[in-house]
Short mmCIF file of C-alpha atoms in Angstrom, two decimals:
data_model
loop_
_atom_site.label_atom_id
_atom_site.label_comp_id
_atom_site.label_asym_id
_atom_site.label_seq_id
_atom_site.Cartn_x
_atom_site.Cartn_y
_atom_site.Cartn_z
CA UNK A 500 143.01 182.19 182.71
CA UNK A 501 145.90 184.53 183.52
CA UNK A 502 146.53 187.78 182.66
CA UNK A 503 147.69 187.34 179.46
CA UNK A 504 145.63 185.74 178.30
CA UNK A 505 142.05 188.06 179.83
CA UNK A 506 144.03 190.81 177.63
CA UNK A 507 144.36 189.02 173.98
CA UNK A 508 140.52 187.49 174.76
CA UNK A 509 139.48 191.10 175.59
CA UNK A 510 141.57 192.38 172.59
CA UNK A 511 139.81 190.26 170.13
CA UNK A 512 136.42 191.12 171.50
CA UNK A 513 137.34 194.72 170.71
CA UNK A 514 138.45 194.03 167.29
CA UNK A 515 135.66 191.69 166.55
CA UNK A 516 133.50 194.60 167.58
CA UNK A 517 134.89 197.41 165.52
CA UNK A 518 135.04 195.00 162.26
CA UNK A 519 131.54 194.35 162.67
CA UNK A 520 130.74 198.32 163.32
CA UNK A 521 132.53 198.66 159.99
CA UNK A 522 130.32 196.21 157.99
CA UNK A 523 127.50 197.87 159.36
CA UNK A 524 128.45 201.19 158.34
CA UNK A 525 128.91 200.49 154.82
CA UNK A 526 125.72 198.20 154.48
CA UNK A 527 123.70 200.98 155.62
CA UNK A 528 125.83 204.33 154.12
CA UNK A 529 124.60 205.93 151.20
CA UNK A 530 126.01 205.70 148.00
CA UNK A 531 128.95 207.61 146.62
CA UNK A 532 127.43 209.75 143.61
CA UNK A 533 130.46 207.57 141.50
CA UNK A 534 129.16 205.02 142.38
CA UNK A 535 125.34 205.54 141.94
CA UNK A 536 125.51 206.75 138.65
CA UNK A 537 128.14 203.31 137.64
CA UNK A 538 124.75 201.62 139.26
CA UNK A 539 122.53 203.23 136.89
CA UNK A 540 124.74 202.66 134.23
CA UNK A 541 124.60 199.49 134.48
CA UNK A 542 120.72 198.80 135.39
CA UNK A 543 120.55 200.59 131.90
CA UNK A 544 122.28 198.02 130.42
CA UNK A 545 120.58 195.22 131.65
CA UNK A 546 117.30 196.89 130.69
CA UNK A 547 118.11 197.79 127.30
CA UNK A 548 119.58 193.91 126.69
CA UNK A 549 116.65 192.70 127.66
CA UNK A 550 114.94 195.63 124.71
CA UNK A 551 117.31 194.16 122.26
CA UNK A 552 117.38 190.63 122.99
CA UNK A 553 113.71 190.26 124.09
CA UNK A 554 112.77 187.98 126.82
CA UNK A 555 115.90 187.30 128.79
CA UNK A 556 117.29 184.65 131.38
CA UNK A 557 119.65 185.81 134.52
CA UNK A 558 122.40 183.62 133.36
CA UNK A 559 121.96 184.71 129.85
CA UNK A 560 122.59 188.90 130.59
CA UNK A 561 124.96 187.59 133.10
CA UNK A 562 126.72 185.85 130.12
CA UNK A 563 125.92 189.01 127.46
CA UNK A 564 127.07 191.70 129.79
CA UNK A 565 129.95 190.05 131.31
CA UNK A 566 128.37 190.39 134.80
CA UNK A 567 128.48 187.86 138.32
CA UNK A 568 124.84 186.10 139.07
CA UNK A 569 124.92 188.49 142.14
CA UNK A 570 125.17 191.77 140.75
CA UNK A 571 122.34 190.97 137.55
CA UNK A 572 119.82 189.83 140.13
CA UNK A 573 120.36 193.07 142.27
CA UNK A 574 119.99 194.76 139.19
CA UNK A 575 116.83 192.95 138.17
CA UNK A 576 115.42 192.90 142.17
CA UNK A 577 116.01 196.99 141.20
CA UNK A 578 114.39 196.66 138.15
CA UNK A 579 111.10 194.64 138.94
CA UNK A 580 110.55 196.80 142.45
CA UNK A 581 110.51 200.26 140.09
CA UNK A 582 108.31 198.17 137.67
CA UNK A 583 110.19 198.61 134.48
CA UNK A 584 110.51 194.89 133.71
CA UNK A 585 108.27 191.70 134.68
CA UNK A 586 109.28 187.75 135.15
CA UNK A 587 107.47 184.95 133.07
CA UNK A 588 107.94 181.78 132.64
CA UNK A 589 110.08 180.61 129.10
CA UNK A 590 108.13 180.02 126.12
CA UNK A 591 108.74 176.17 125.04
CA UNK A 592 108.42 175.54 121.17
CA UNK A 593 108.11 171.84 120.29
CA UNK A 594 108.85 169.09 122.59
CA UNK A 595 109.99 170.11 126.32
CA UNK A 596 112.62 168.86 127.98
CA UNK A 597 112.06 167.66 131.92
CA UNK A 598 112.04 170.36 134.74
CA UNK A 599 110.12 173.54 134.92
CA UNK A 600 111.00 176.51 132.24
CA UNK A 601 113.43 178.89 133.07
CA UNK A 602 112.02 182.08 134.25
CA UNK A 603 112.93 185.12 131.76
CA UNK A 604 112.29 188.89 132.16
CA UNK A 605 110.95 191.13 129.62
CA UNK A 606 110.03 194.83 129.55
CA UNK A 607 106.86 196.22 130.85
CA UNK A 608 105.15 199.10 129.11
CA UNK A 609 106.66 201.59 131.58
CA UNK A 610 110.43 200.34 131.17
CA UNK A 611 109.79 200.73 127.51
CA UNK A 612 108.50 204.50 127.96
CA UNK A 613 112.23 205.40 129.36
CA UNK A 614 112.81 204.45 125.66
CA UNK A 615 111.73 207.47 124.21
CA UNK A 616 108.77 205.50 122.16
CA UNK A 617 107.13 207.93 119.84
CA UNK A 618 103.81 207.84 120.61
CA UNK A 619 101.95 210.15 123.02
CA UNK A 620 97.60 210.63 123.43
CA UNK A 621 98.00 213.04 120.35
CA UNK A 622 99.06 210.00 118.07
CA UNK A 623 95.51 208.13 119.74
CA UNK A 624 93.28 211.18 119.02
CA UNK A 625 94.42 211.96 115.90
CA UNK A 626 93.74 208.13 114.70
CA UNK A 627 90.61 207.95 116.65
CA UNK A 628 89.44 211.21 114.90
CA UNK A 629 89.86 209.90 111.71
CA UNK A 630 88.21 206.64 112.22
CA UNK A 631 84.85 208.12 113.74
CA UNK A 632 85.03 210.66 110.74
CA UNK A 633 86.18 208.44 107.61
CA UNK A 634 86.37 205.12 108.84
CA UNK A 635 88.23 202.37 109.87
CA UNK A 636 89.38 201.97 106.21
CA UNK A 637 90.94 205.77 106.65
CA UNK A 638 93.10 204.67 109.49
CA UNK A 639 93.95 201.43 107.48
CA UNK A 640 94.94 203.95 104.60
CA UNK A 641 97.09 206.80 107.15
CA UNK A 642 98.88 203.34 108.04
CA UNK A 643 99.72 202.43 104.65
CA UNK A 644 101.26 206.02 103.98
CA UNK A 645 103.44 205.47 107.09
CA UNK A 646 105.06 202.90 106.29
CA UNK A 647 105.80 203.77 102.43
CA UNK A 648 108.63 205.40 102.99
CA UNK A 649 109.88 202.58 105.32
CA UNK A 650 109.26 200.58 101.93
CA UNK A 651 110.99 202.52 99.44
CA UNK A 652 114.51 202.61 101.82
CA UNK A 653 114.38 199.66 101.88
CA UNK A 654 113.52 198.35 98.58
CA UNK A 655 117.15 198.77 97.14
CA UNK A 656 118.66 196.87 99.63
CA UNK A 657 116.57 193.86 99.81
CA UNK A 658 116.79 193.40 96.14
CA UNK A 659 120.26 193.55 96.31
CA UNK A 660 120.54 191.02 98.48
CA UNK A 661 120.55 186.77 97.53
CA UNK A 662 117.45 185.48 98.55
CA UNK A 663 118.46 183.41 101.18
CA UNK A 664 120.26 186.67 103.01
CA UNK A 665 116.74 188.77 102.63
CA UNK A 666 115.40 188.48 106.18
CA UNK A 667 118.41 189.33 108.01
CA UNK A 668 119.32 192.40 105.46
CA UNK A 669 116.18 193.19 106.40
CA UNK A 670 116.25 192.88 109.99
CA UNK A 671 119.76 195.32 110.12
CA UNK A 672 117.76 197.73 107.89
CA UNK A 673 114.78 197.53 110.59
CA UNK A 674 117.51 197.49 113.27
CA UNK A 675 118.99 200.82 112.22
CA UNK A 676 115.64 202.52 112.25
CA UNK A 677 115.30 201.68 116.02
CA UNK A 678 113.64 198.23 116.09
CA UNK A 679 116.37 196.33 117.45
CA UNK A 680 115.86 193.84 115.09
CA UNK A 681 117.13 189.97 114.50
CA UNK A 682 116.31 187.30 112.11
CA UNK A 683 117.09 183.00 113.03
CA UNK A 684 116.21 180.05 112.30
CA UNK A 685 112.47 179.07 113.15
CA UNK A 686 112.22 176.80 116.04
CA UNK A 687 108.86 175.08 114.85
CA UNK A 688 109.01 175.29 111.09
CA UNK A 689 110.91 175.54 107.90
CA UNK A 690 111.60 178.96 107.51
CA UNK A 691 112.84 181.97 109.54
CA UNK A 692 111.79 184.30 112.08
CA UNK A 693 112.01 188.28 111.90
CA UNK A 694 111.94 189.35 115.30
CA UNK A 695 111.84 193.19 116.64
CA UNK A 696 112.07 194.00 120.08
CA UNK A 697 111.49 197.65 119.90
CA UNK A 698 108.33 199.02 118.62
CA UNK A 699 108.20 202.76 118.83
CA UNK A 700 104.18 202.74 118.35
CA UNK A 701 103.93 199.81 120.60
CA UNK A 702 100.78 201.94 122.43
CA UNK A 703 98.86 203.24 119.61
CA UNK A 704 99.10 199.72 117.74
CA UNK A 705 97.33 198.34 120.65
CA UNK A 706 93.89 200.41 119.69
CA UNK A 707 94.99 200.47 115.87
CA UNK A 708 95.79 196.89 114.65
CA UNK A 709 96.23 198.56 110.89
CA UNK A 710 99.68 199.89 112.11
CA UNK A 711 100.85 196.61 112.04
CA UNK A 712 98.69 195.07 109.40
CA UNK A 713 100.14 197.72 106.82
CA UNK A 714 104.28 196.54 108.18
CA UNK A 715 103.56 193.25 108.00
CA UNK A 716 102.17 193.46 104.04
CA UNK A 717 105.40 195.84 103.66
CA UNK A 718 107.34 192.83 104.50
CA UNK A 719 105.93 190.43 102.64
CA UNK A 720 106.44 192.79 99.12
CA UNK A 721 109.59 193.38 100.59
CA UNK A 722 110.55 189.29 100.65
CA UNK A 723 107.99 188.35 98.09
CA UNK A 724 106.09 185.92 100.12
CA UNK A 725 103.41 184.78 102.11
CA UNK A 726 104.35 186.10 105.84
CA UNK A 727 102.74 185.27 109.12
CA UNK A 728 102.95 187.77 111.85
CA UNK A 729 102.55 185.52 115.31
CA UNK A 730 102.98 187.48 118.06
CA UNK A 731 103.29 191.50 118.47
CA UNK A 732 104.56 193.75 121.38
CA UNK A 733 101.24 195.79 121.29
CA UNK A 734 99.26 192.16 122.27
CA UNK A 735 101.41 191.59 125.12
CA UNK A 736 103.78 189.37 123.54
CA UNK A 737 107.49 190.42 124.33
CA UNK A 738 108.89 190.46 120.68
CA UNK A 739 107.13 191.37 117.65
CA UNK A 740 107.78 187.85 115.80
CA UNK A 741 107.04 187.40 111.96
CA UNK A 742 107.18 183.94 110.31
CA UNK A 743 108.75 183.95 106.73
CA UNK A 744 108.38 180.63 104.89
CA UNK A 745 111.65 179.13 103.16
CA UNK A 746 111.68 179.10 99.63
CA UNK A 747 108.11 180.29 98.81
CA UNK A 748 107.61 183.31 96.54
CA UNK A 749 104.96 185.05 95.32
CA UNK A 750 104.42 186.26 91.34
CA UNK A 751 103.69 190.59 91.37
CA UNK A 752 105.42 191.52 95.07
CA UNK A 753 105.14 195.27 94.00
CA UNK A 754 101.29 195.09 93.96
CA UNK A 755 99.83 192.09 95.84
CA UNK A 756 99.64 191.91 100.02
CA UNK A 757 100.84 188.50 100.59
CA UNK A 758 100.65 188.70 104.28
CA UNK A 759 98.99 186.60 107.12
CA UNK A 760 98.37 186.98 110.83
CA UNK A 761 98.03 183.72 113.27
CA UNK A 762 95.78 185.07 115.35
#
């Protein structure tokens, strides 16, 4: 080897070692705080997609939020290690298809505290207080009067609305009140599904089944018919889901409960 060519080997050692000084320096330097807080933005994103949307595939916030594979995993890695969100397996209604479910994430009760849920150990007292002093039935009636004046807003615009348009009219009124609300087609049965993914009482409900007892008969004056409320946020299921038959309505809405829980 002469000269020559001892120099342009030696050269590209020293190059090859200062590019690989480089990519070490900014894998391990801290973040710009420009940068940090565009991080956070967007791990708050991601979170509150998966609040909106309930449980939520990779590919589909990828897809939602306009964001590479890469950069939703880091944000989800992020995520699950400050144990704001959790991975399950998919839910399969009906027949399933060959393979194993996707895996979907959904938010654990600590990523929906950074929420701003309105419930706090006061709420729990209070309740508790009145049902070892007047009852269960008491706590059934406090949860009644909460949810009245979530009944008469509504009222007008549900009986504006055709029949058929109901649930989702109902599920933007829900929706502006916080609940980040939907309603589709049901994937088992004739009818639809009223899903919310936010529940602001989510904790309190969990001790205090009438909260949602007394929403669920609101919604089934509300459409005038029999609902079924099958899963809840305050049992552990991701989305608070509410079945509501097609086409089957029920005589004296203003007075009657015409609800149902699968329990």
């Amino acid at each position: 080897m002469g000269k020559a060519d001892r120099f342009v080997s030696g050269s590209e050692k020293e190059h090859d070692g200062v590019v690989k000084n480089i990519r070490t320096a900014l894998a391990t330097a801290e973040p710009s705080p420009v940068a940090a807080e565009s991080h956070e933005r967007t791990r708050e994103r991601v979170a509150r997609a998966i609040l909106e949307n309930g449980p939520s595939t990779a590919v589909a916030l990828g897809e939602q939020l306009g964001l590479t594979p890469a950069a939703v995993r880091r944000h989800l890695d992020a995520l699950l290690a400050d144990g704001m969100i959790e991975g399950r397996q998919e839910r399969v209604y009906g027949q399933r298809g060959r393979g194993r479910p996707a895996k979907v994430f959904v938010l654990t009760d600590a990523g929906r505290d950074e929420f701003e849920q309105a419930y706090d150990d006061l709420a729990v007292h209070a309740l508790r207080f009145l049902a070892d002093t007047g009852g269960e039935g008491l706590v059934a009636e406090f949860a009644r009067h909460r949810v009245a004046d979530l009944e008469s807003r509504y009222r007008p615009l549900i009986d504006a609305a055709r029949p058929e348009e109901r649930t989702a009219v109902l599920a933007a009124a829900l929706s502006a009140d916080g609940y980040a609300a939907s309603a589709a087609e049901s994937p088992v049965t004739d009818g639809e599904q009223l899903c919310q993914h936010h529940c602001p009482v989510a904790h309190v409900a969990e001790q205090f089944p009438q909260l949602c007892e007394a929403e669920t008969e609101v919604f089934a004056r509300l459409l005038n018919t029999h609902v079924q409320r099958i899963a809840t946020i305050a049992h552990g299921d991701g989305v608070c889901t509410t079945h509501v038959p097609r086409g089957i309505e029920v005589t004296g809405q203003h007075t009657e409960d015409p609800a149902e829980r699968i329990s």
